């Protein structure tokens, strides 16, 4: 299996800074949550400020580290996580690209 990658767009980074008040030195975890619609039926992506323990992937933008823990890597099933910004909904937009 290819190594999971995370890509954060400029628009998504701006949203995290504005809405979650993140700044250099902060960490945002993308976690699997039960319910919703996503890459795996019955599961979706959630996020929370959290410190990495055993990251499967991480991406640093402007000193902010975005990561997925190894326990949640199964959800991505060989896909990379692309985090963009949806202007109409004013929220992050998650997409998955086959690695």
C-alpha positions as MATLAB code, in Angstrom:
seq = 'XXXXXXXXXXXXXXXXXXXXXXXXXXXXXXXXXXXXXXXXXXXXXXXXXXXXXXXXXXXXXXXXXXXXXXXXXXXXXXXXXXXXXXXXXXXXXXXXXXX';
ca = [
       0.000    0.000    0.000;
       1.258    3.483   -0.877;
       2.036    5.803    1.980;
      -0.836    8.123    2.881;
      -0.311   11.794    2.032;
      -2.241   14.833    3.226;
      -2.603   17.932    1.073;
      -4.016   21.171    2.520;
      -5.072   23.914    0.091;
      -4.459   27.608    0.783;
      -8.204   28.138    1.190;
      -8.481   25.306    3.717;
      -5.498   26.651    5.659;
      -7.131   30.092    5.829;
     -10.373   28.481    7.114;
      -8.500   26.615    9.872;
      -6.767   29.842   10.911;
     -10.013   31.861   10.916;
     -12.501   29.319   12.280;
     -10.329   27.236   14.602;
      -7.846   29.984   15.495;
      -4.855   27.760   14.737;
      -1.370   29.167   14.488;
       2.214   27.959   14.261;
       2.870   25.145   16.711;
      -0.731   23.859   16.685;
      -1.795   20.380   15.547;
      -5.021   19.306   13.832;
      -5.945   15.634   13.736;
      -8.152   14.171   11.016;
      -9.928   11.257   12.644;
     -12.389    8.630   11.574;
     -15.814    9.040   13.097;
     -18.820    6.782   13.006;
     -21.692    8.029   10.862;
     -21.965   10.376    7.943;
     -20.851    9.841    4.389;
     -17.273    9.432    3.314;
     -14.780    7.104    1.720;
     -15.920    4.121    3.826;
     -19.655    3.401    4.222;
     -20.971    4.464    7.627;
     -17.898    6.543    8.488;
     -16.677   10.071    7.816;
     -13.825   12.414    8.656;
     -13.830   14.506   11.793;
     -11.171   16.845   13.081;
      -9.898   18.045   16.409;
      -6.958   19.878   17.927;
      -4.744   17.102   19.245;
      -1.080   16.223   19.620;
       0.278   13.461   17.376;
       1.077   10.152   19.030;
       1.826    7.762   16.184;
       1.040    9.561   12.918;
       0.596    7.647    9.674;
       0.827   10.907    7.718;
       1.310   14.589    8.378;
       1.560   17.849    6.481;
       2.878   21.110    7.886;
       1.558   24.426    6.558;
       2.657   27.735    8.092;
       3.815   25.900   11.209;
       0.473   24.093   11.694;
       0.727   20.301   11.578;
      -2.202   18.364   10.111;
      -2.069   14.614   10.696;
      -3.771   11.205   10.652;
      -2.925    8.632   13.317;
      -1.984    5.072   12.330;
      -5.170    3.782   14.013;
      -7.217    5.689   11.411;
      -5.130    4.867    8.338;
      -7.440    1.967    7.348;
     -10.159    4.471    6.418;
      -8.145    5.875    3.516;
      -7.611    2.469    1.844;
      -4.740    3.556   -0.402;
      -6.056    7.094   -1.007;
      -4.493   10.451   -0.172;
      -6.500   13.026    1.781;
      -7.036   16.299   -0.075;
      -8.433   19.087    2.107;
      -9.808   22.028    0.157;
     -12.225   24.822    1.010;
     -15.865   25.003   -0.122;
     -16.747   28.706   -0.435;
     -20.501   28.051   -0.738;
     -20.668   26.044    2.492;
     -17.813   27.934    4.211;
     -16.218   24.691    5.411;
     -13.453   22.253    4.524;
     -14.094   19.945    1.583;
     -12.529   16.485    1.839;
     -11.589   14.556   -1.280;
      -9.706   11.347   -1.751;
      -7.247   10.587   -4.535;
      -5.991    7.105   -5.266;
      -2.326    7.045   -4.266;
];
